[in-house]
Short mmCIF file of C-alpha atoms in Angstrom, two decimals:
data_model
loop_
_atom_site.label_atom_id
_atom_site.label_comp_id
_atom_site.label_asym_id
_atom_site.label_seq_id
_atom_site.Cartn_x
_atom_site.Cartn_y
_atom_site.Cartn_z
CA UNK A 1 -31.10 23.85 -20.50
CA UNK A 2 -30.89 27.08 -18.54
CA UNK A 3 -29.43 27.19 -15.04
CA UNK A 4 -32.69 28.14 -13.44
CA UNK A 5 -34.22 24.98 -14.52
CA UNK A 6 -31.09 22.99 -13.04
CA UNK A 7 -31.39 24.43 -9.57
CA UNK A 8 -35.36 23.80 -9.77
CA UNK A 9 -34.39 20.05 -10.09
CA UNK A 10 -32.19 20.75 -7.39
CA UNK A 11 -29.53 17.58 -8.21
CA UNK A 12 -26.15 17.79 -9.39
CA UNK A 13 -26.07 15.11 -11.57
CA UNK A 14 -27.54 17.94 -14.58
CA UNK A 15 -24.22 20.06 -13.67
CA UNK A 16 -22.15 17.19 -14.53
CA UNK A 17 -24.25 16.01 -18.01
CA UNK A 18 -23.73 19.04 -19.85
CA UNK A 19 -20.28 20.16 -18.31
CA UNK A 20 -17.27 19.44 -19.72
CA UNK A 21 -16.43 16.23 -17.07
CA UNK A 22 -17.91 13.83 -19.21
CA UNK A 23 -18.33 15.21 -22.60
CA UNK A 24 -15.59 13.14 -24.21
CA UNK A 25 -16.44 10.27 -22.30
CA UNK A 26 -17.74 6.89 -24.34
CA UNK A 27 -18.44 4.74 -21.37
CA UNK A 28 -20.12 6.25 -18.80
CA UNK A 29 -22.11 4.56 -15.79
CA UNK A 30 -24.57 6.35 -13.23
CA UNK A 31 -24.91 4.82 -10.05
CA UNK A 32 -27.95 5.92 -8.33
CA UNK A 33 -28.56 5.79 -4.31
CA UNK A 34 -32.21 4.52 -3.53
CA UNK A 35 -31.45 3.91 -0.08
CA UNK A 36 -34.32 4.52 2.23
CA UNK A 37 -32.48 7.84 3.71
CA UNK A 38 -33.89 9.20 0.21
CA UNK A 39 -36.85 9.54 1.02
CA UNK A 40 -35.90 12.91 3.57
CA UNK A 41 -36.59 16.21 2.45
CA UNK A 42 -34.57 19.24 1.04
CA UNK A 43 -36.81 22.20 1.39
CA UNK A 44 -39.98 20.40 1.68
CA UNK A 45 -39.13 18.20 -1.07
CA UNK A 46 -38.32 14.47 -1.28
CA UNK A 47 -34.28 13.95 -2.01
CA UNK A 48 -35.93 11.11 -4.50
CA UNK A 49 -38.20 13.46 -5.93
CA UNK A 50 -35.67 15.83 -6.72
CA UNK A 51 -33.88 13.27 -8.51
CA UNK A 52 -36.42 12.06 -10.78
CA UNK A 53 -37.32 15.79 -11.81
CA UNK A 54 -33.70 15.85 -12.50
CA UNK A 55 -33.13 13.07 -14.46
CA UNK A 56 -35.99 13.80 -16.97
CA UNK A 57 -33.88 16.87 -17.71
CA UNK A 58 -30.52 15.26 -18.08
CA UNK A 59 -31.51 12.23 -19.98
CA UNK A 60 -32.41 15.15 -22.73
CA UNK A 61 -29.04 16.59 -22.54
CA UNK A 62 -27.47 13.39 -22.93
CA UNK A 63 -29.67 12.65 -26.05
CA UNK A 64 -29.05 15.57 -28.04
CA UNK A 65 -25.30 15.59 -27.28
CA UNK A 66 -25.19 11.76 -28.32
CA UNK A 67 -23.51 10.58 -24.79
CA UNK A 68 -24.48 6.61 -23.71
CA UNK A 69 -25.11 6.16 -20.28
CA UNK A 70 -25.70 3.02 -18.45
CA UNK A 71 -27.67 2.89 -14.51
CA UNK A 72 -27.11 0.65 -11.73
CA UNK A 73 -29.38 1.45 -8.25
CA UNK A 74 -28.59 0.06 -4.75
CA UNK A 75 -31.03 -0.11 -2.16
CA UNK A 76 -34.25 -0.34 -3.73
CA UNK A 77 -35.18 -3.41 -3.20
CA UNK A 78 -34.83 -4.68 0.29
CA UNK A 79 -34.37 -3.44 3.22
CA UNK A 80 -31.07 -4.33 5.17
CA UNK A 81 -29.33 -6.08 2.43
CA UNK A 82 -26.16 -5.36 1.11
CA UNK A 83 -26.17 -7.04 -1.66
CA UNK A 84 -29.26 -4.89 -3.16
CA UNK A 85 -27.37 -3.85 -6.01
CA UNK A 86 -28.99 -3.82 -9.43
CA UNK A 87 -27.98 -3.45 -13.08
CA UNK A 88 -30.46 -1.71 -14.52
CA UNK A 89 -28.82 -0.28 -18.19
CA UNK A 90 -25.54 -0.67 -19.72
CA UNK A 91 -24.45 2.15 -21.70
CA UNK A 92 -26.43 2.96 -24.90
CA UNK A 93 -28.71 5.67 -26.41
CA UNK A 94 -31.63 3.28 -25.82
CA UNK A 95 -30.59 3.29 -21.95
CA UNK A 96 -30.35 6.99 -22.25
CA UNK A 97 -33.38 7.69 -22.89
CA UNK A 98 -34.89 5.15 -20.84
CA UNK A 99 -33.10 6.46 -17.87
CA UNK A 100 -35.98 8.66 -16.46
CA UNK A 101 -38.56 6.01 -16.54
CA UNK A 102 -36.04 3.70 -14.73
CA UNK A 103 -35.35 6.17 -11.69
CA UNK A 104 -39.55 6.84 -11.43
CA UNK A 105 -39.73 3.09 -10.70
CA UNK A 106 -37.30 3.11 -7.80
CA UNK A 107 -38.55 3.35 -4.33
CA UNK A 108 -35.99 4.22 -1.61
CA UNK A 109 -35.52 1.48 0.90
CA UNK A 110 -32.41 -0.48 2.02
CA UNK A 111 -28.89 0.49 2.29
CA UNK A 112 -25.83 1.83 0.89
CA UNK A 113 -23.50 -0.52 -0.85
CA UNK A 114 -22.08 2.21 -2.46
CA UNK A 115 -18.41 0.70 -2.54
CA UNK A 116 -20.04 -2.33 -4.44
CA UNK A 117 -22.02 -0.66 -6.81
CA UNK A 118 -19.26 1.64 -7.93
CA UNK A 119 -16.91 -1.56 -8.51
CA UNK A 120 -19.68 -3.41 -10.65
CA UNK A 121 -20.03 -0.23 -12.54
CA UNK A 122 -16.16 -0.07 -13.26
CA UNK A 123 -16.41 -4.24 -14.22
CA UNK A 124 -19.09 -3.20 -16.30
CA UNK A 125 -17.49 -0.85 -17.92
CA UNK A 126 -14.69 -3.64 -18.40
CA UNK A 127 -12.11 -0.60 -16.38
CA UNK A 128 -9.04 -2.64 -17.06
CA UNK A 129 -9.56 -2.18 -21.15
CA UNK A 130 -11.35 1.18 -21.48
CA UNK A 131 -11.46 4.31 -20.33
CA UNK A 132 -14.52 4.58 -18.08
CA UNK A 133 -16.15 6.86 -15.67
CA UNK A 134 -18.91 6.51 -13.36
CA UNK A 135 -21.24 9.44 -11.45
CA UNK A 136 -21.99 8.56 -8.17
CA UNK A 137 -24.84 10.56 -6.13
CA UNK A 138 -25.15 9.47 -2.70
CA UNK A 139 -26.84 11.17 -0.03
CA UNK A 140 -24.75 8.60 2.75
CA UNK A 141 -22.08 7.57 3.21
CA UNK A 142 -20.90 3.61 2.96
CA UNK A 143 -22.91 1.30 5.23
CA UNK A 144 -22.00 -2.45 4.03
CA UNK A 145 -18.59 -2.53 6.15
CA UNK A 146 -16.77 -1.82 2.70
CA UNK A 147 -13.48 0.49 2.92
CA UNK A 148 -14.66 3.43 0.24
CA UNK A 149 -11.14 4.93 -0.27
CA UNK A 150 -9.46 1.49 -1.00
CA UNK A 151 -11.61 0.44 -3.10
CA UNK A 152 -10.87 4.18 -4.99
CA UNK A 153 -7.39 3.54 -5.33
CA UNK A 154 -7.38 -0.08 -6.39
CA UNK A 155 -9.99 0.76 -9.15
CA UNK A 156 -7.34 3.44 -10.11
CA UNK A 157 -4.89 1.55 -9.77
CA UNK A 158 -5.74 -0.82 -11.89
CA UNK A 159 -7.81 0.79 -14.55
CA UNK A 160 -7.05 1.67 -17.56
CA UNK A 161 -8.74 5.26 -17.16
CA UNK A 162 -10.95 5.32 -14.03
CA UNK A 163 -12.41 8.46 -12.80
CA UNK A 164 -15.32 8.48 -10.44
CA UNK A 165 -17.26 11.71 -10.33
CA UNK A 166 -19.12 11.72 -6.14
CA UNK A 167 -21.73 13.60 -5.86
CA UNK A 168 -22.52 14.37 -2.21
CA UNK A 169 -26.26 14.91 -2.05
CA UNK A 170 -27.76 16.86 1.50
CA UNK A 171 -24.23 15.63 3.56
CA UNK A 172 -24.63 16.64 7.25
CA UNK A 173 -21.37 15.45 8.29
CA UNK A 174 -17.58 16.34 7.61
CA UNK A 175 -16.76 12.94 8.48
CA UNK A 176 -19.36 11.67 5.95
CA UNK A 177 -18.35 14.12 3.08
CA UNK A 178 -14.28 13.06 3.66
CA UNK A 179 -15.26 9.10 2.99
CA UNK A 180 -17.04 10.44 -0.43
CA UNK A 181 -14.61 13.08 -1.10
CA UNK A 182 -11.61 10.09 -0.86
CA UNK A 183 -13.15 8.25 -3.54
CA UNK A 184 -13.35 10.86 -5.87
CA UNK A 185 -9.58 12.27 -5.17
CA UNK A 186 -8.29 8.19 -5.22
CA UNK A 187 -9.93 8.47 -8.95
CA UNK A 188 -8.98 11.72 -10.08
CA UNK A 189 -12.40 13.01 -10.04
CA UNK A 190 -14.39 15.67 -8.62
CA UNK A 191 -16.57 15.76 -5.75
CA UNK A 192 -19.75 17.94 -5.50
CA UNK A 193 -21.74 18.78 -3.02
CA UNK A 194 -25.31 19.37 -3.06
CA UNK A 195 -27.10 20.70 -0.30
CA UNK A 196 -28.87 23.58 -1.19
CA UNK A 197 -30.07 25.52 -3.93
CA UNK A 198 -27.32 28.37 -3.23
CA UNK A 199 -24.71 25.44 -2.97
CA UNK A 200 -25.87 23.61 -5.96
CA UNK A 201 -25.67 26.89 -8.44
CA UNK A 202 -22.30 27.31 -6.48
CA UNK A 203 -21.41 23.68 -7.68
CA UNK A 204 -22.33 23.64 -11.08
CA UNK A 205 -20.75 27.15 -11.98
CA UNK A 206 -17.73 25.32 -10.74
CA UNK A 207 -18.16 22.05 -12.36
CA UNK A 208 -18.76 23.51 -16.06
CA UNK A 209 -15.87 25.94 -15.91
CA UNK A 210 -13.18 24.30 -14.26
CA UNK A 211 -11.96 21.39 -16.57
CA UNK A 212 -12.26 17.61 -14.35
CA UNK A 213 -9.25 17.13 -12.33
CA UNK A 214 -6.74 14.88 -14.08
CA UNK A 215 -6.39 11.25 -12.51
CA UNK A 216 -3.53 11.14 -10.21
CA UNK A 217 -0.32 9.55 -11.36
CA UNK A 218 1.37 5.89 -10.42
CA UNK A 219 4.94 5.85 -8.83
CA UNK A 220 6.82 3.44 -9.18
CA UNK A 221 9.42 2.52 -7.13
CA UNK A 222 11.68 -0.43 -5.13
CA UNK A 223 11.71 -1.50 -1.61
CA UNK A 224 14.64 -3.00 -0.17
CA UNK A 225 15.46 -3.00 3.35
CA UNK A 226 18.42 -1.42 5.54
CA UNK A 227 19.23 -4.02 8.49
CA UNK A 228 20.44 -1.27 11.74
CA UNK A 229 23.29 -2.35 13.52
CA UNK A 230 23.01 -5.85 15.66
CA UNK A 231 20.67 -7.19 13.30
CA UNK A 232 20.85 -10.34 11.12
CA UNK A 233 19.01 -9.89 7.75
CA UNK A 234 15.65 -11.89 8.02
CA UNK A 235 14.90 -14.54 6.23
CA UNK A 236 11.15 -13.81 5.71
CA UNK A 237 10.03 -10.33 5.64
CA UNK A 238 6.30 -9.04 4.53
CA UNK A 239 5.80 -5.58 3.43
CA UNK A 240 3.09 -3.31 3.79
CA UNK A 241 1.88 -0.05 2.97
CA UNK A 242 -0.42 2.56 4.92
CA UNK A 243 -1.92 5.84 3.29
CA UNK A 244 -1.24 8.36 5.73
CA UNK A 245 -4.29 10.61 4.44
CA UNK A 246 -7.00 7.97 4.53
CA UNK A 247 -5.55 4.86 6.52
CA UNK A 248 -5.62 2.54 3.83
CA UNK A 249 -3.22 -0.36 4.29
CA UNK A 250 -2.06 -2.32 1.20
CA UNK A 251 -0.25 -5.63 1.50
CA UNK A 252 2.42 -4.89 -0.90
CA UNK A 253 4.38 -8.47 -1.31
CA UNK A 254 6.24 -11.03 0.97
CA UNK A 255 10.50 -11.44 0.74
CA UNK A 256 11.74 -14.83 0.99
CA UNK A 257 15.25 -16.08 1.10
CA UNK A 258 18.38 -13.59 1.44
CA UNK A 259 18.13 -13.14 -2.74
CA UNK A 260 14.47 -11.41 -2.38
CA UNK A 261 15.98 -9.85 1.08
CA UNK A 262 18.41 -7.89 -0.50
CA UNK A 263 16.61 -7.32 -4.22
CA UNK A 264 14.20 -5.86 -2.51
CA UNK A 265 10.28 -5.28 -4.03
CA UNK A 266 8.85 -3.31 -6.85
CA UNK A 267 5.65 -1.28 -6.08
CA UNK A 268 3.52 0.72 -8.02
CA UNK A 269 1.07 3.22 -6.11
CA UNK A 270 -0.41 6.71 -5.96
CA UNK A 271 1.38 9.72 -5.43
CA UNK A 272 0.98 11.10 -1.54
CA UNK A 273 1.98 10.62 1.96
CA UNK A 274 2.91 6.57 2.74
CA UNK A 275 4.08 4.75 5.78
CA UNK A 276 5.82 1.68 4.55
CA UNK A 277 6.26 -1.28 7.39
CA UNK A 278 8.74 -4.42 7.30
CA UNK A 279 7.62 -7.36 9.51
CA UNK A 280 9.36 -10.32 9.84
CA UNK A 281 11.52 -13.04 11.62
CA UNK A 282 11.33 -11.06 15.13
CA UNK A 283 11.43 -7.75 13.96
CA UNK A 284 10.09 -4.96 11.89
CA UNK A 285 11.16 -1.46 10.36
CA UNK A 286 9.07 1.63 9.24
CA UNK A 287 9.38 4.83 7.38
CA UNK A 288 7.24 7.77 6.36
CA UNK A 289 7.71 8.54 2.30
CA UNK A 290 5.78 11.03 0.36
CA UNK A 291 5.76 9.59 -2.96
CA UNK A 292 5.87 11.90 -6.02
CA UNK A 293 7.23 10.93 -9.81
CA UNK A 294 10.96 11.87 -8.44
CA UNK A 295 10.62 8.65 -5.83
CA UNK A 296 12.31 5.55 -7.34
CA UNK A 297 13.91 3.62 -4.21
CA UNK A 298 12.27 3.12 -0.69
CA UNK A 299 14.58 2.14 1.88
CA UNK A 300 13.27 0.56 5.24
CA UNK A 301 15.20 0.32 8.19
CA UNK A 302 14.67 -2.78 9.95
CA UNK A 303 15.95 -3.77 13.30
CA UNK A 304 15.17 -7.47 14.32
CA UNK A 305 16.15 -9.28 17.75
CA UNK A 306 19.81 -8.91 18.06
CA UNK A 307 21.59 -12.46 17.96
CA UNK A 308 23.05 -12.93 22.09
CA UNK A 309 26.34 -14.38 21.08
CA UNK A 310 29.32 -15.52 23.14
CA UNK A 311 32.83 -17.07 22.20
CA UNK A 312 34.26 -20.00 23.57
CA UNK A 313 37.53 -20.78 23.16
CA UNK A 314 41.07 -19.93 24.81
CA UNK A 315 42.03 -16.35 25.21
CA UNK A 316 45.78 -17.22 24.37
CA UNK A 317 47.21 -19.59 21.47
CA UNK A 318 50.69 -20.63 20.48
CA UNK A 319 52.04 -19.82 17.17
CA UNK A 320 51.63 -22.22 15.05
CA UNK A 321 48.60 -23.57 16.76
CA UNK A 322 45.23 -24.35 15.26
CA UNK A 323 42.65 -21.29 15.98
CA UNK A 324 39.94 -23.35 17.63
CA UNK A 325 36.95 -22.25 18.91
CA UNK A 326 32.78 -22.37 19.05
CA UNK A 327 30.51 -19.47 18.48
CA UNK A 328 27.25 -20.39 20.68
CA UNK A 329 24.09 -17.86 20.55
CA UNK A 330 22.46 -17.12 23.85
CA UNK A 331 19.30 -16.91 22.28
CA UNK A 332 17.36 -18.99 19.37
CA UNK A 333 18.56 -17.99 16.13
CA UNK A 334 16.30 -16.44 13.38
CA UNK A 335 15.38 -18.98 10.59
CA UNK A 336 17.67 -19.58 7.69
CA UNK A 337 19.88 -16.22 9.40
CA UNK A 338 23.51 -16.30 7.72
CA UNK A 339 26.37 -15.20 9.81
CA UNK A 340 30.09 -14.33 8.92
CA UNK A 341 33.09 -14.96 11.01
CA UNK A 342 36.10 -13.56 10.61
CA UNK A 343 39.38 -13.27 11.95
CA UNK A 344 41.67 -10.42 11.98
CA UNK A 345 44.12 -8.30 13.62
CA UNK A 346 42.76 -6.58 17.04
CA UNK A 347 41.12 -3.02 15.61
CA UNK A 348 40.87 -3.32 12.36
CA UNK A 349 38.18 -1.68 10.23
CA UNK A 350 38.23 -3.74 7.24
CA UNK A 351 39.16 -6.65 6.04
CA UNK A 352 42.69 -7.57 4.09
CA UNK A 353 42.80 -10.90 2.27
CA UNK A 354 46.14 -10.90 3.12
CA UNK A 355 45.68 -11.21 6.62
CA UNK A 356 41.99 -12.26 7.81
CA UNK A 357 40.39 -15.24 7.46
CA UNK A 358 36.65 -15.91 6.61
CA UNK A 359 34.14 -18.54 7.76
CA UNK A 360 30.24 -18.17 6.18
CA UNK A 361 27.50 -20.15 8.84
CA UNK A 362 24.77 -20.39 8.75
CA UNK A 363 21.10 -21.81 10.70
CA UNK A 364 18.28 -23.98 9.32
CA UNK A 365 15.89 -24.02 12.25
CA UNK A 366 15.12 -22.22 15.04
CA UNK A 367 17.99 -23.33 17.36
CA UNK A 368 20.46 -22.84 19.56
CA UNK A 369 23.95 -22.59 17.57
CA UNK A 370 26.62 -24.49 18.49
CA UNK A 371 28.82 -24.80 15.67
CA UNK A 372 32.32 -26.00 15.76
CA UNK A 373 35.11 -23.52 13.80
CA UNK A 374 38.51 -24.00 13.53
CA UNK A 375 41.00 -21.70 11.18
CA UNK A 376 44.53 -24.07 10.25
CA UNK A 377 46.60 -21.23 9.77
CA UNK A 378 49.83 -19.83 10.84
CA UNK A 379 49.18 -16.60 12.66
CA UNK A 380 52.12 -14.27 13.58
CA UNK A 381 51.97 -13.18 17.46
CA UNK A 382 50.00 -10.15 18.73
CA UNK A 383 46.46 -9.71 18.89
CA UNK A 384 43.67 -10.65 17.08
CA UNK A 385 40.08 -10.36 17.12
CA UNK A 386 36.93 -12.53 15.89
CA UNK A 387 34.25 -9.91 14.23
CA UNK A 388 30.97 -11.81 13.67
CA UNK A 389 28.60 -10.34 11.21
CA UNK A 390 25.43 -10.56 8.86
CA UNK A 391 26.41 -9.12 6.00
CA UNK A 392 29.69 -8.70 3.78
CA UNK A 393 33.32 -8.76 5.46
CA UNK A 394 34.46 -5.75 3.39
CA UNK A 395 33.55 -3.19 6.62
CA UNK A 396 34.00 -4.61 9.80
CA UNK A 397 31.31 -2.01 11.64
CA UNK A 398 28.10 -2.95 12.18
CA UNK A 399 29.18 -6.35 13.20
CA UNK A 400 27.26 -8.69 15.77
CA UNK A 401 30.24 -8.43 17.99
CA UNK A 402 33.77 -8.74 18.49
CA UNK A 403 36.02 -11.34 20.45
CA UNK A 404 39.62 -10.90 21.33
CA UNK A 405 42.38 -13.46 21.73
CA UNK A 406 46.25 -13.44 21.58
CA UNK A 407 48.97 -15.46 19.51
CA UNK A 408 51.76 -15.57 21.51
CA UNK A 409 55.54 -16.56 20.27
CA UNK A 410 56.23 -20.18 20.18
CA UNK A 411 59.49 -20.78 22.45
CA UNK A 412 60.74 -23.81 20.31
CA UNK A 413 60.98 -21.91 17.64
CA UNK A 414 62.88 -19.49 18.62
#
């Protein structure tokens, strides 16, 4: 098949049947836009047109190199209906060669489902087992309220091979050409445009030197969150992920219970530029992460309502004497939030078993604290200091605050 005769049939999809993208390929799917806008012209000539004249040639090329190909169509039914998707061939020899009568028979006009079609061609290809790789030619860009560049990266994601090959067929727009060119980057395929003669000879000199682009790699990586100062862990925290190139947003998994908290999540995604959001019990976090195969721990800082809490108790008591006292929020109290109390010598920075006492509290609603806590120990005089915290006694700093008091000497016993 010379060149000449490619750019006479004036579609990409003969650039891509006898280039290297596909020639090692078993399963291979073709999913063919018969929306109505296929019926405008390129040169005086029918975008449809074009395509049938093409696919008697490539159908040939497939044949005598041995290469099954299946078809599914969208759009050639009904107008208006998004769900005008149609299997027309799984992959065979027999569907092969059937191909060009297939494409004759459609006639352009409904919509563009393309984000549908290409998933049924991956499911038909049974994605999650096989290697598989569909060609897409579109002339438009998705019109059935489908995201095109999530559904990219979740058939990535979770196929076993998936590459999907866009061809971009008389694109007007830059806006319309990024949706198309996202799919095939989210796949590690190629995308080709096709909107003139010139352009198309341009594409497939490109297409059958340049070896196809290898499917981009999974990171995987852990989650865990880094509560700022003033904030009590959260008991319930959901996690979510945003693609800063194409605005994607994944819901990545929901925490529960200060175990998950502090574990943390495992995620597996694509390499690139990620904003990464904690929400949760009155507050949230968010960092900016570009994930490459180096990445394998995500921390999120997260800052949540800061607990209002006041001491009440005396400011002086007598050696010897019980250290009484209440800790009472101003404020309700996250959910299932745990708290630390504990007592030690005004100023210090960490705590000495020797010398500081511990109480653990904790909240099971949504309530007002007010919690009764009394240490029974002998206390030498001087000053000494309540540090309430979320986390750990082991470093005093951050801590929820700090309340001063004094043990004076008792008299009698001197």
């Amino acid at each position: 098949m010379s060149l000449h005769t490619i750019v006479a049939a004036g579609v990409l999809f003969v650039s891509l049947g006898s280039s290297a993208a596909i020639a090692d390929e078993t399963d291979l799917m073709v999913v063919f836009d018969a929306s109505g806008s296929m019926w405008g012209q390129i040169d005086g000539t029918a975008k449809i047109e074009i395509a049938r004249d093409a696919f008697a040639d490539i159908s040939k090329g497939w044949l005598q190199s041995g290469q099954s190909a299946g078809l599914i169509a969208y759009g050639h039914r009904r107008a208006g209906d998004c769900d005008d998707i149609e299997l027309l061939s799984r992959p065979s020899l027999e569907a092969t060669a059937a191909m060009p009568a297939q494409v004759a028979e459609l006639s352009p006009r409904g919509k563009t489902p393309l984000s549908a079609a290409v998933r049924m061609a991956a499911e038909e290809l049974k994605y999650t087992e096989n290697a598989a790789t569909v060609i897409l030619l579109s002339d438009g860009i998705e019109t059935c309220e489908m995201d095109v560049c999530a559904v990219g990266a979740d058939l990535e994601r979770l196929g076993i091979d998936f590459t999907a090959h866009v061809i971009g067929f008389d694109i007007r727009s830059d806006a319309d050409r990024a949706q198309l060119e996202c799919l095939a980057a989210n796949t590690g395929g190629q995308y080709l445009d096709a909107n003139s003669a010139e352009a198309l000879s341009t594409a497939l000199t490109r297409v059958s030197d340049a070896p196809p682009a290898e499917p981009a790699g999974i990171v995987s990586a852990r989650i865990v969150l880094a509560e700022t100062d003033s904030t009590a862990r959260p008991a319930q925290v959901t996690l979510t992920a945003r693609d800063h190139h194409n605005g994607e947003t994944r819901e990545l998994g929901v925490l529960q219970g200060a175990e998950q908290v502090i574990s943390g999540l495992s995620i597996n995604l694509s390499p690139g530029r990620w904003i990464f959001t904690a929400t949760g019990d009155g507050g949230t976090g968010e960092v900016t992460v570009d994930l490459d195969a180096t990445t394998d721990r995500i921390t999120i800082p997260f800052s949540a309502d800061t607990a209002a809490f006041e001491y009440l108790g005396p400011q002086r008591f007598t050696q010897g004497e019980d250290i009484a006292f209440q800790l009472r929020s101003r404020k309700d109290l996250q959910e299932n939030a745990t708290f630390y109390a504990a007592l030690v010598p005004a100023g210090a920075s960490s705590f000495d078993e020797n010398i500081s006492f511990v109480y653990r509290f904790g909240t099971d609603a949504k309530t007002t604290d007010h919690a009764f806590y009394a240490w029974e120990y002998p206390l030498e005089p001087g000053q000494y200091e309540i540090v309430l915290q979320t986390d750990g006694v082991y470093d005093l700093e951050p801590n929820l605050g700090r309340f001063e008091f004094e043990v004076t000497q008792d008299t009698a016993l001197q």
